[in-house]
Every structure is written in structure tokens, then in C-alpha cells.
Short mmCIF file of N, CA and C in Angstrom, two decimals:
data_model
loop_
_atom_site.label_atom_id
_atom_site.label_comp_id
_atom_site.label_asym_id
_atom_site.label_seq_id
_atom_site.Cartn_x
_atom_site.Cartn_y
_atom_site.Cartn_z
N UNK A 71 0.84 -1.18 0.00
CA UNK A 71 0.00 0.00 0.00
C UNK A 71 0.88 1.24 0.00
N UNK A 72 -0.07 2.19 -0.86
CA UNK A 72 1.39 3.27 -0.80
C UNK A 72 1.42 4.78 -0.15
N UNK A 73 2.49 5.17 0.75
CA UNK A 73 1.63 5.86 1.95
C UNK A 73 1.65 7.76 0.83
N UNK A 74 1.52 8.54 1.63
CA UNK A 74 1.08 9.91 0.79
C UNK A 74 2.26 10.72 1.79
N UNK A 75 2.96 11.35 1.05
CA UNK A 75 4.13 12.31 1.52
C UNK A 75 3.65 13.80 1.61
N UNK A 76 3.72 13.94 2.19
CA UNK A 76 4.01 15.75 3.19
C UNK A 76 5.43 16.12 2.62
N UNK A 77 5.31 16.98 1.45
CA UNK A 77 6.70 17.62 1.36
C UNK A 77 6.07 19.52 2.03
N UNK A 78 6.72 19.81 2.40
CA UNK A 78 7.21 20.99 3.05
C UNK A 78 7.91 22.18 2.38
N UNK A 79 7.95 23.01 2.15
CA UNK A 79 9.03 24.30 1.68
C UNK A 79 8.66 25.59 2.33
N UNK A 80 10.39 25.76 3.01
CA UNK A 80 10.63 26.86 3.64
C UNK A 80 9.71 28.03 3.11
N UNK A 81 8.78 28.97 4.13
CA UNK A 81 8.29 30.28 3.34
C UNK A 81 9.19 31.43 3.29
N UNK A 82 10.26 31.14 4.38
CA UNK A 82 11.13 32.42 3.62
C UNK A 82 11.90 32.16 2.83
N UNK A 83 12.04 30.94 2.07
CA UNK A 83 12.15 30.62 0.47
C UNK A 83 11.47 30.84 -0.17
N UNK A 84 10.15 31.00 -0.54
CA UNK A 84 9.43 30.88 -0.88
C UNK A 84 9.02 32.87 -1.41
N UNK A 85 9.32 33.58 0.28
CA UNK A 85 9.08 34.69 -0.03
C UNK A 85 9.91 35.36 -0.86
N UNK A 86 11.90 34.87 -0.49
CA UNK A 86 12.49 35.75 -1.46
C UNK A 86 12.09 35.46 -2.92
N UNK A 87 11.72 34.19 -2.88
CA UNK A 87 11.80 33.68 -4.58
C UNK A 87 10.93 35.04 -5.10
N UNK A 88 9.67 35.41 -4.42
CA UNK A 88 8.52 36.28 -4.93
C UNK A 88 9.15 37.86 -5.06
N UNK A 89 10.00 37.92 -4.42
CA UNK A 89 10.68 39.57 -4.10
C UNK A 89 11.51 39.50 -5.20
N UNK A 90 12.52 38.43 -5.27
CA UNK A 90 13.26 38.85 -6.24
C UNK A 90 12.51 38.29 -8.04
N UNK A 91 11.46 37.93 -7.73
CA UNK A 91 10.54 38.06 -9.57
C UNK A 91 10.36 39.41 -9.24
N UNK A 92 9.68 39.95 -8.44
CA UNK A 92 8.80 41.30 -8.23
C UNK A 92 9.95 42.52 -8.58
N UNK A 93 11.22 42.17 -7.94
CA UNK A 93 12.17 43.17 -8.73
C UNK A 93 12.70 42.92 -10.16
N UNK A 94 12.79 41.87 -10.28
CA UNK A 94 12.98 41.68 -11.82
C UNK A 94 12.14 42.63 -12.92
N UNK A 95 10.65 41.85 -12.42
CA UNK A 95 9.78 42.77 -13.67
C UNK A 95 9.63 44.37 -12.95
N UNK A 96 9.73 44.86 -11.97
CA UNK A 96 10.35 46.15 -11.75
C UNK A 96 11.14 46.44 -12.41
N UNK A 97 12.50 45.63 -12.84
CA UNK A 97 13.76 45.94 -13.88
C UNK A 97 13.31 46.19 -15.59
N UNK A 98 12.48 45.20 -15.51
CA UNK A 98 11.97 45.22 -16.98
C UNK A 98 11.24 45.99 -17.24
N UNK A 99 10.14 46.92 -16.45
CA UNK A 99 9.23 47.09 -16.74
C UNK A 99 10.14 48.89 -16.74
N UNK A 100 11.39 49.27 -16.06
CA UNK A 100 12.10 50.41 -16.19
C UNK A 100 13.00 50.04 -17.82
N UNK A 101 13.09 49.52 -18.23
CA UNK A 101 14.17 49.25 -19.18
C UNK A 101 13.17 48.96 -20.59
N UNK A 102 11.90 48.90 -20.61
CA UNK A 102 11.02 48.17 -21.76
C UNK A 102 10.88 49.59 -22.88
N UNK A 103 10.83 50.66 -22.10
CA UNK A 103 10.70 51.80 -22.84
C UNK A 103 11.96 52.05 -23.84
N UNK A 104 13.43 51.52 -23.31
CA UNK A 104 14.42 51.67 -24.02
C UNK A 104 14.39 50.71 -25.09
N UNK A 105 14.08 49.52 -24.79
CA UNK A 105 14.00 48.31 -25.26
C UNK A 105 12.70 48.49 -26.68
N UNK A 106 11.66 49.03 -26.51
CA UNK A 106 10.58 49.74 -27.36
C UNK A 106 11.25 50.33 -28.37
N UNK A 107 12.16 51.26 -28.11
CA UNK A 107 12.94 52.54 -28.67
C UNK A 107 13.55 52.09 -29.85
N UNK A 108 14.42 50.91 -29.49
CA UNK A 108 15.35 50.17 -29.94
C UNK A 108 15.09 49.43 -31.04
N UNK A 109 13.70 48.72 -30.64
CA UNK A 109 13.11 47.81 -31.85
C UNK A 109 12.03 48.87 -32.90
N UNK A 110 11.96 49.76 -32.61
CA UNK A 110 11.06 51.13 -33.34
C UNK A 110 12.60 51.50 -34.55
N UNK A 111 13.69 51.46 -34.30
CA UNK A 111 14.59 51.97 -34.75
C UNK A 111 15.22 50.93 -35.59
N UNK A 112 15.21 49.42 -35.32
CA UNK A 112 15.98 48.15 -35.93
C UNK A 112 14.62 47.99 -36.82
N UNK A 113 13.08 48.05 -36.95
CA UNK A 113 12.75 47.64 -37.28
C UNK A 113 12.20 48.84 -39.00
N UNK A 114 12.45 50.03 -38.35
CA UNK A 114 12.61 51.20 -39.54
C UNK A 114 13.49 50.29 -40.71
N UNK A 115 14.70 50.42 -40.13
CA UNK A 115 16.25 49.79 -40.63
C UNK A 115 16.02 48.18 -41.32
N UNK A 116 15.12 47.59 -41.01
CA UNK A 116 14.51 46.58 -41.81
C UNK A 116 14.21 46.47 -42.33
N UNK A 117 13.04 47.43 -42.62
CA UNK A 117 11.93 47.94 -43.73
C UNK A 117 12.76 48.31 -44.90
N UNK A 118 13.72 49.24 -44.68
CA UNK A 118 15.11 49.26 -46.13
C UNK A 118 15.68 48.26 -46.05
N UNK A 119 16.24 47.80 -45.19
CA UNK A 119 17.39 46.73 -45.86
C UNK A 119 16.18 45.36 -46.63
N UNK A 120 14.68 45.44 -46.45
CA UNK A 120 13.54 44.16 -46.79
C UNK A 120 13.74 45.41 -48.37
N UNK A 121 14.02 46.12 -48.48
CA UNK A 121 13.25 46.60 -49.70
C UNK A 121 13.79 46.95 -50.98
N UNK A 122 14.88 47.33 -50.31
CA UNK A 122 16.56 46.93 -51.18
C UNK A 122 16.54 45.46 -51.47
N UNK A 123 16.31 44.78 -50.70
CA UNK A 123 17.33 43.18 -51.18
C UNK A 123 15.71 42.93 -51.89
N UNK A 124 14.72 43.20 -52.09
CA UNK A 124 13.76 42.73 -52.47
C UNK A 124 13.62 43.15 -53.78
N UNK A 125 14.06 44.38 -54.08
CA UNK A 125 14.06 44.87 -55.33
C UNK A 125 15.11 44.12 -56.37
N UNK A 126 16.37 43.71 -55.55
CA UNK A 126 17.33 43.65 -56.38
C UNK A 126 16.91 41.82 -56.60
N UNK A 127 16.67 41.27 -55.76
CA UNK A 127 16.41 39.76 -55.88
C UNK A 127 15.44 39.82 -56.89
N UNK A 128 14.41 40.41 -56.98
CA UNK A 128 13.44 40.29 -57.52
C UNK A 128 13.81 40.42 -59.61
N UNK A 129 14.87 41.19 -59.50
CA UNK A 129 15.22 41.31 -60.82
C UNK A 129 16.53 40.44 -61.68
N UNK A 130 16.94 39.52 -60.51
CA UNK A 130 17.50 38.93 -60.83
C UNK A 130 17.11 37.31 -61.04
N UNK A 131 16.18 37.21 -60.20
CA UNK A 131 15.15 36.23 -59.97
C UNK A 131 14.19 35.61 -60.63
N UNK A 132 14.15 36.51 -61.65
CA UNK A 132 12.71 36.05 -62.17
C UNK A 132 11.87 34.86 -62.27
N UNK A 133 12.99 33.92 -62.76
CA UNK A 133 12.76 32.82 -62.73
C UNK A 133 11.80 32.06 -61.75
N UNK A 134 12.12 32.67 -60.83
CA UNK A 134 11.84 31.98 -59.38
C UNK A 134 10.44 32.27 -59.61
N UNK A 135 9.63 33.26 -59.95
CA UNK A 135 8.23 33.54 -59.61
C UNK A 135 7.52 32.69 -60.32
N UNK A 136 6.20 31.85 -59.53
CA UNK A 136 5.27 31.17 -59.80
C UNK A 136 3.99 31.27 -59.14
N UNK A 137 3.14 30.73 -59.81
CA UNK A 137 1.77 30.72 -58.66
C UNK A 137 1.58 29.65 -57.80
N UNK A 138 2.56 28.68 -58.28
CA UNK A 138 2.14 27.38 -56.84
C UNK A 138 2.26 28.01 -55.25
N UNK A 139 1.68 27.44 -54.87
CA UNK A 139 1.71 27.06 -52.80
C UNK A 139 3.44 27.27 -52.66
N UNK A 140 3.66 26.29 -53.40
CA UNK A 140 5.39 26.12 -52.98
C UNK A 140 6.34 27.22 -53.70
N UNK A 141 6.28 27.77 -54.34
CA UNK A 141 7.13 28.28 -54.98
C UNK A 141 7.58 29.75 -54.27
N UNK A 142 9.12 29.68 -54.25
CA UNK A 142 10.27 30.71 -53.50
C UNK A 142 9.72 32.19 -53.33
N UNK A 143 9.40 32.81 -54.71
CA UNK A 143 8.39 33.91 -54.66
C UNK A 143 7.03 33.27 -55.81
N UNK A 144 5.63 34.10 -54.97
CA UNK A 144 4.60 33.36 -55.35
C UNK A 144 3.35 34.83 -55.71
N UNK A 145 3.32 34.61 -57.04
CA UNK A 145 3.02 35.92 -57.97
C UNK A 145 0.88 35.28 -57.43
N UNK A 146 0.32 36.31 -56.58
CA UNK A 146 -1.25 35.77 -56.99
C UNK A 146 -2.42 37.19 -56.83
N UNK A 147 -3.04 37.10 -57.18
CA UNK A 147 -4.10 38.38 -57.13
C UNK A 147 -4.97 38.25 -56.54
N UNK A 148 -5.40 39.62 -55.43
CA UNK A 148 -5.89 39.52 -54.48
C UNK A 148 -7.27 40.33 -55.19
N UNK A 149 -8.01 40.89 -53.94
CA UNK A 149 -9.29 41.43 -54.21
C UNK A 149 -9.05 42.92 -54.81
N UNK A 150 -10.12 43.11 -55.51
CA UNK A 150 -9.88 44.88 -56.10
C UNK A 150 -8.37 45.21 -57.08
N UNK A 151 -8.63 43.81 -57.79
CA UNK A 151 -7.57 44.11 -58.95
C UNK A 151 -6.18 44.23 -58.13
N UNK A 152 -5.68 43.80 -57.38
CA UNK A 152 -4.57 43.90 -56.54
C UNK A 152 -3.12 42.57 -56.99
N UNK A 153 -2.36 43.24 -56.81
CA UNK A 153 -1.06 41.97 -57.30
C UNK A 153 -0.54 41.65 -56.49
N UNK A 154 -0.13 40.73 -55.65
CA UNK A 154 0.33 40.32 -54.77
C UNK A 154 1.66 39.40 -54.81
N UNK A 155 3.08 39.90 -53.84
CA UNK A 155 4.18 38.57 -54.08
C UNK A 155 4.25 38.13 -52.58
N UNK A 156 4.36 36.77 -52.70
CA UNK A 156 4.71 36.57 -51.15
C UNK A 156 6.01 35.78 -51.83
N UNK A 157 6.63 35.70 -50.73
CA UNK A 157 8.06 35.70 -50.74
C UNK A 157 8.23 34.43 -49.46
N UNK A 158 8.92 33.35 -49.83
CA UNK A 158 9.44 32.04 -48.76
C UNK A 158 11.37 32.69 -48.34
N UNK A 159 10.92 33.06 -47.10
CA UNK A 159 12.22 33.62 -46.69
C UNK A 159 13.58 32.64 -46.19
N UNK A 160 12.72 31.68 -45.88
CA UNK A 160 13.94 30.46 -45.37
C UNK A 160 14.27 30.02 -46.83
N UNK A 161 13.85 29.65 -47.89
CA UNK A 161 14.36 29.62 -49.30
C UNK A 161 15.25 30.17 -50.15
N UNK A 162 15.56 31.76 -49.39
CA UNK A 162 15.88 32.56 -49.83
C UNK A 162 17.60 32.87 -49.35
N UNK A 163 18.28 32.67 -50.04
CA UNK A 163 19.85 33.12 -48.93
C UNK A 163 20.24 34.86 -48.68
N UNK A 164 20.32 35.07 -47.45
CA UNK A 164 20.08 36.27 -47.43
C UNK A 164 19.62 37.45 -47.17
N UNK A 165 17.81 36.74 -47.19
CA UNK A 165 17.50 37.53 -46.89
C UNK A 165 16.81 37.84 -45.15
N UNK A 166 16.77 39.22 -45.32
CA UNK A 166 16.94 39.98 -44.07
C UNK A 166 16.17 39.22 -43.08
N UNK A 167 16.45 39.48 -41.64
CA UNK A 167 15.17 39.08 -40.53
C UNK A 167 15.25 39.81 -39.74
N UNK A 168 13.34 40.14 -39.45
CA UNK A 168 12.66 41.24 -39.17
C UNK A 168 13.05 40.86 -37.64
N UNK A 169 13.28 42.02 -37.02
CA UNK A 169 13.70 42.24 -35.58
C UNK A 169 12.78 41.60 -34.94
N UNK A 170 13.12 40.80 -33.22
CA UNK A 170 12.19 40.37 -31.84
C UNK A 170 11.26 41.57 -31.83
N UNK A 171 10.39 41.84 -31.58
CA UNK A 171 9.96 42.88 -31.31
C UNK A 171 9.52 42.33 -29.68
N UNK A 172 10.18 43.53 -28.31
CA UNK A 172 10.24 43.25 -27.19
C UNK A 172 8.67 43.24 -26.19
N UNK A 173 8.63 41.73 -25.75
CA UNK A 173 7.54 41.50 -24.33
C UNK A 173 7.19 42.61 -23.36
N UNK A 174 5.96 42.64 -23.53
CA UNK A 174 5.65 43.73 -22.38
C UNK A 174 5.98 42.81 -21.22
N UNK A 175 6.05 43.48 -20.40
CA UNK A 175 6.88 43.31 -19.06
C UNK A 175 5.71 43.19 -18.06
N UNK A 176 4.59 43.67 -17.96
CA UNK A 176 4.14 43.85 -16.96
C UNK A 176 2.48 43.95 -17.40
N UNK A 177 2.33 43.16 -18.70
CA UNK A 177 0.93 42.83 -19.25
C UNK A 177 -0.44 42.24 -18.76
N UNK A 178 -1.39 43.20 -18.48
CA UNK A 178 -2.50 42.14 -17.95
C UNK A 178 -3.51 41.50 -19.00
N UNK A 179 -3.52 40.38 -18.27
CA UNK A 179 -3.91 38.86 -18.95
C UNK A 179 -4.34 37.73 -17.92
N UNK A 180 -5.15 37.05 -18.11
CA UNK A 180 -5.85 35.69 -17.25
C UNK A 180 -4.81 34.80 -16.68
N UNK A 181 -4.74 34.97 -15.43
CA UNK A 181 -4.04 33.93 -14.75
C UNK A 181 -5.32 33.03 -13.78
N UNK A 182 -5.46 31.98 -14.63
CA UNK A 182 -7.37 31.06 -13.92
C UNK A 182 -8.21 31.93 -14.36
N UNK A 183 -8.88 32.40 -13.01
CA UNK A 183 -10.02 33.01 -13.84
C UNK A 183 -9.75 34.77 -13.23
N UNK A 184 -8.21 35.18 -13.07
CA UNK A 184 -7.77 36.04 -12.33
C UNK A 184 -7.82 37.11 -13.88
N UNK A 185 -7.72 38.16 -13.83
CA UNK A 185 -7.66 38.86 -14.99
C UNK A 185 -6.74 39.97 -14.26
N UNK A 186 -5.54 39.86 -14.54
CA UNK A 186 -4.64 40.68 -13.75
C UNK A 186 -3.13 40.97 -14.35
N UNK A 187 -2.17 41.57 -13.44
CA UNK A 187 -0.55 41.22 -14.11
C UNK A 187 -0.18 40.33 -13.05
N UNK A 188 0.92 40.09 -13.33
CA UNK A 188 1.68 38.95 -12.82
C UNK A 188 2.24 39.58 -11.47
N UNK A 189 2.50 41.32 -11.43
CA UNK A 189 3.15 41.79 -10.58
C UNK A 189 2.22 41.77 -9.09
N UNK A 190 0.75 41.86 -9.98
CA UNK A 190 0.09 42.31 -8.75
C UNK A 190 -0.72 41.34 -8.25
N UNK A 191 -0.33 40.09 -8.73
CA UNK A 191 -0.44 38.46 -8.11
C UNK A 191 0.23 38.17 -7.11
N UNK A 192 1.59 38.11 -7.91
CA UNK A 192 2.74 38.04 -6.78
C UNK A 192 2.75 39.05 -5.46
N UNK A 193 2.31 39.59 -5.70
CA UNK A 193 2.27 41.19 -4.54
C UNK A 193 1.02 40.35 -3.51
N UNK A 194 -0.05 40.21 -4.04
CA UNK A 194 -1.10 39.87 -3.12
C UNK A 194 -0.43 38.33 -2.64
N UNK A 195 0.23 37.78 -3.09
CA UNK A 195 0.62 36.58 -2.80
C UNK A 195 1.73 36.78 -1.52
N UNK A 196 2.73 37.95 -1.92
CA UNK A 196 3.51 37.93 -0.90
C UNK A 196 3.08 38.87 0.13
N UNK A 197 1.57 39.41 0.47
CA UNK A 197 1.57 39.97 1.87
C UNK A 197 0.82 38.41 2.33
N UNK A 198 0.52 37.88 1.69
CA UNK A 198 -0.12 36.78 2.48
C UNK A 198 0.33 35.85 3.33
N UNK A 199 1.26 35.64 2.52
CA UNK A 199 2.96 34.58 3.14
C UNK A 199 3.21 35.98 3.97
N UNK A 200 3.70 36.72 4.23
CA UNK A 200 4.39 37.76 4.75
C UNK A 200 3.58 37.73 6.71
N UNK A 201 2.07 37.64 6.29
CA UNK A 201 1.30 37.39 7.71
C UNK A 201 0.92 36.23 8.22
N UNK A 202 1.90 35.27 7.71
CA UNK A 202 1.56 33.73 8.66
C UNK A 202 2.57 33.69 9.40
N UNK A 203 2.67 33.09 10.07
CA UNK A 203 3.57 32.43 11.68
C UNK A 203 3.92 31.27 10.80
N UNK A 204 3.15 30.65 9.99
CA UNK A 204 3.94 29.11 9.39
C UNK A 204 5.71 29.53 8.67
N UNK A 205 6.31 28.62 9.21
CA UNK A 205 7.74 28.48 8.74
C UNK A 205 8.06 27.63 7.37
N UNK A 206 6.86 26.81 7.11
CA UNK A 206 6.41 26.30 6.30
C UNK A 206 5.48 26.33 5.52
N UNK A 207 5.55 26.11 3.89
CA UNK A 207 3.96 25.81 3.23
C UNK A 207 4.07 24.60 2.64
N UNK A 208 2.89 24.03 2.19
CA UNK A 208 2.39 22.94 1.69
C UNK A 208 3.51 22.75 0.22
N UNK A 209 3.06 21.66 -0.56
CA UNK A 209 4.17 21.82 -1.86
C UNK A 209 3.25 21.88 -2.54
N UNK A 210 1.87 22.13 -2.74
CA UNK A 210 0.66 22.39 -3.40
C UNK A 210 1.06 24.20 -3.23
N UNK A 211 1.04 24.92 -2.51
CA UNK A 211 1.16 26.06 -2.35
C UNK A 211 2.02 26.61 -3.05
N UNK A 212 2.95 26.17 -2.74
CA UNK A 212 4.09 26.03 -3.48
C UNK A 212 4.62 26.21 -5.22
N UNK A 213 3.70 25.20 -5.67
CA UNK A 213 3.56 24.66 -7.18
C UNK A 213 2.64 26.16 -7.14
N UNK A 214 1.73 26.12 -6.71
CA UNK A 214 0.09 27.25 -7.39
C UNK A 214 1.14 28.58 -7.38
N UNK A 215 2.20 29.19 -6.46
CA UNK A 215 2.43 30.25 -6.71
C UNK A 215 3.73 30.14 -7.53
N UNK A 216 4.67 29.40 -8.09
CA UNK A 216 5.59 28.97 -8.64
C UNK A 216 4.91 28.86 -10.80
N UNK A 217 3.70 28.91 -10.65
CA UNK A 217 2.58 28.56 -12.06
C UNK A 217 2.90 30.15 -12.25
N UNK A 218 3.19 31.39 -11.45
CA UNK A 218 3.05 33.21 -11.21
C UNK A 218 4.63 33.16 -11.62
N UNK A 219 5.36 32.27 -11.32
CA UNK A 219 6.69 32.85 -11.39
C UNK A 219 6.73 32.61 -13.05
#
């Protein structure tokens, strides 16, 4: 028969773990504006270097254009008399790739049926731990606020 284990974890493990996420996305959430800046500026710088190599491939290329599904560049017409190329970029040697564009840091979104940020989970999470006398929490407790990290 098989017996059921009690695992245990320290809460003032538990609490720094939550302090030091909570300063993290504090870090990120000071640095996202630069980080914004950055990809506003790499991704300008894309838009030419996509439009240059697109022009010049394109005239050297010709060959390449077809209407199949598969084909490298793919010549098809859209609605309102419109011409359309899509272009298979892994096919292509060369050509450019469009910048990460950077994670909000501090986004609210459904955590269960919580509709919140992550910061201000963890926050309600750590005055809670913060007012018990237990030296310990459950490893269920544990896991549920570790799902936030």
C-alpha cells in the first residue's frame, strides 16, 4: 500500500523567490521603454534593408516567380484588382530578418479566472505569506504560486 508524503518548503524561500521576480519585472518594466525605442529603430532599418534586397532579388530572380503554394516567390491576385508577391524567406539566402519585437513586461492577462498582471499576483501573494507564523507551506502552495513565477 502506498503511503502519501508531506513535502514541506521553507516560506522564507518561498518569499524571497517572490521579491526577487517582483524586482525583476520592476527591472523590466524600467528598461522596456528603451527596449521599445530600440526595436522602433531596428525595425525602420529593416523595412530598407527588406526593400533593397527585395528589389534587387526580384530582378535577378525572375525565374523563381510562380503561382504554386510552394514556390520561393509566389506571384497571386488579391481582391480589387490587386497583385500580390509573397516571398518564402527560409528559401531565400540572405534575406533579411525582421527584428524580436520586445515583451511587455508587466501585461494584464488571465491567470485562472484572475484577470490581472503577474506583478500584482505576486504582490497579493507575498503579503499573504508575509502574515503567517507558518515556517512552512504545503508543496501544493508552493507549485500554485511557482505557475506566477
Amino acid at each position: 500500500m502506498a503511503r502519501s508524503i508531506s513535502v514541506k518548503v521553507p516560506t522564507a524561500h518561498l518569499i524571497q523567490t517572490i521579491e526577487d521576480r517582483i524586482a525583476d519585472i520592476e527591472k523590466n518594466i524600467a528598461e522596456y521603454p528603451a527596449k521599445r525605442e530600440q526595436y522602433e529603430k531596428d525595425l525602420a532599418t529593416y523595412k530598407t534593408k527588406l526593400l533593397e534586397f527585395v528589389s534587387g532579388f526580384l530582378v535577378g530572380n525572375a525565374h523563381l516567380i510562380g503561382e504554386e503554394w510552394d514556390s520561393v516567390i509566389r506571384l497571386t491576385g488579391g481582391r480589387g484588382n490587386r497583385v500580390e508577391l509573397e516571398f518564402e524567406p527560409d528559401a531565400i539566402e540572405g534575406f533579411p530578418k525582421r527584428p524580436t519585437e520586445p515583451s511587455r513586461p508587466n501585461e494584464t492577462r488571465y491567470y485562472g479566472r484572475d484577470y490581472s498582471t503577474q506583478k500584482d499576483l505576486l504582490e497579493k501573494n507575498l503579503k499573504i505569506l508575509k502574515m503567517t507564523s507558518q515556517e512552512e507551506v504545503s508543496a501544493s502552495t508552493y507549485g500554485a504560486i511557482m505557475e506566477l513565477l
